[in-house]
PDB file of C-alpha atoms in Angstrom:
ATOM      1  CA  MET A   1      33.176 -40.153  52.444  1.00 46.00           C
ATOM      2  CA  LYS A   2      33.303 -39.844  48.689  1.00 54.00           C
ATOM      3  CA  THR A   3      32.591 -36.312  47.289  1.00 53.00           C
ATOM      4  CA  GLN A   4      29.448 -36.035  45.184  1.00 57.00           C
ATOM      5  CA  LEU A   5      29.943 -34.254  41.808  1.00 54.00           C
ATOM      6  CA  LYS A   6      26.976 -31.960  42.687  1.00 62.00           C
ATOM      7  CA  ASP A   7      29.040 -30.860  45.773  1.00 68.00           C
ATOM      8  CA  VAL A   8      31.724 -29.641  43.580  1.00 64.00           C
ATOM      9  CA  THR A   9      31.739 -26.132  42.005  1.00 67.00           C
ATOM     10  CA  PRO A  10      32.696 -25.810  38.420  1.00 64.00           C
ATOM     11  CA  ALA A  11      35.860 -24.126  39.350  1.00 64.00           C
ATOM     12  CA  GLN A  12      36.919 -26.932  41.765  1.00 67.00           C
ATOM     13  CA  PHE A  13      35.931 -29.502  38.999  1.00 65.00           C
ATOM     14  CA  ALA A  14      38.009 -27.737  36.408  1.00 62.00           C
ATOM     15  CA  TYR A  15      41.005 -27.305  38.778  1.00 63.00           C
ATOM     16  CA  THR A  16      41.085 -31.043  39.757  1.00 68.00           C
ATOM     17  CA  ASN A  17      40.140 -32.543  36.528  1.00 69.00           C
ATOM     18  CA  PRO A  18      43.272 -33.424  34.409  1.00 73.00           C
ATOM     19  CA  ALA A  19      41.309 -33.326  31.311  1.00 71.00           C
ATOM     20  CA  VAL A  20      40.803 -29.513  31.719  1.00 68.00           C
ATOM     21  CA  PRO A  21      43.767 -27.337  30.667  1.00 70.00           C
ATOM     22  CA  HIS A  22      45.409 -25.573  33.447  1.00 68.00           C
ATOM     23  CA  TRP A  23      44.825 -22.079  31.911  1.00 66.00           C
ATOM     24  CA  VAL A  24      41.037 -22.804  31.787  1.00 66.00           C
ATOM     25  CA  SER A  25      40.957 -23.563  35.480  1.00 62.00           C
ATOM     26  CA  GLU A  26      43.105 -20.461  36.260  1.00 64.00           C
ATOM     27  CA  MET A  27      40.665 -18.114  34.377  1.00 68.00           C
ATOM     28  CA  GLY A  28      37.611 -19.823  35.927  1.00 68.00           C
ATOM     29  CA  LEU A  29      34.810 -21.335  33.830  1.00 72.00           C
ATOM     30  CA  GLU A  30      32.503 -18.283  34.006  1.00 77.00           C
ATOM     31  CA  TRP A  31      33.986 -16.867  30.818  1.00 78.00           C
ATOM     32  CA  LEU A  32      33.565 -20.150  28.977  1.00 77.00           C
ATOM     33  CA  TYR A  33      29.838 -20.360  30.018  1.00 79.00           C
ATOM     34  CA  ASN A  34      29.376 -16.713  28.767  1.00 81.00           C
ATOM     35  CA  LEU A  35      31.151 -17.443  25.555  1.00 83.00           C
ATOM     36  CA  LEU A  36      28.866 -20.600  24.943  1.00 82.00           C
ATOM     37  CA  ALA A  37      25.766 -18.574  25.904  1.00 84.00           C
ATOM     38  CA  LYS A  38      26.661 -15.833  23.426  1.00 85.00           C
ATOM     39  CA  SER A  39      27.507 -18.349  20.582  1.00 84.00           C
ATOM     40  CA  GLU A  40      24.089 -20.015  21.092  1.00 80.00           C
ATOM     41  CA  ASP A  41      22.393 -16.650  21.062  1.00 81.00           C
ATOM     42  CA  LEU A  42      24.092 -15.899  17.758  1.00 78.00           C
ATOM     43  CA  TRP A  43      23.283 -19.303  16.374  1.00 78.00           C
ATOM     44  CA  ARG A  44      19.572 -18.737  17.113  1.00 79.00           C
ATOM     45  CA  SER A  45      19.422 -15.208  15.994  1.00 75.00           C
ATOM     46  CA  PRO A  46      16.997 -14.027  13.425  1.00 74.00           C
ATOM     47  CA  ILE A  47      19.821 -13.026  11.113  1.00 68.00           C
ATOM     48  CA  ARG A  48      20.874 -16.603  10.900  1.00 61.00           C
ATOM     49  CA  GLN A  49      17.367 -17.930  10.281  1.00 59.00           C
ATOM     50  CA  SER A  50      17.012 -15.585   7.116  1.00 55.00           C
TER      51      SER A  50
END
């Protein structure tokens, strides 16, 4: 039976995907998601809009 992508956690995907650098999979992807969320918050912040 083939594994569906939805059944794979982001950490498993990062660890098994050769396109993802090894250091990213070791650190886990949570820090990357947090960084992207913060950068989007800054991008949409009122300071930037003015």
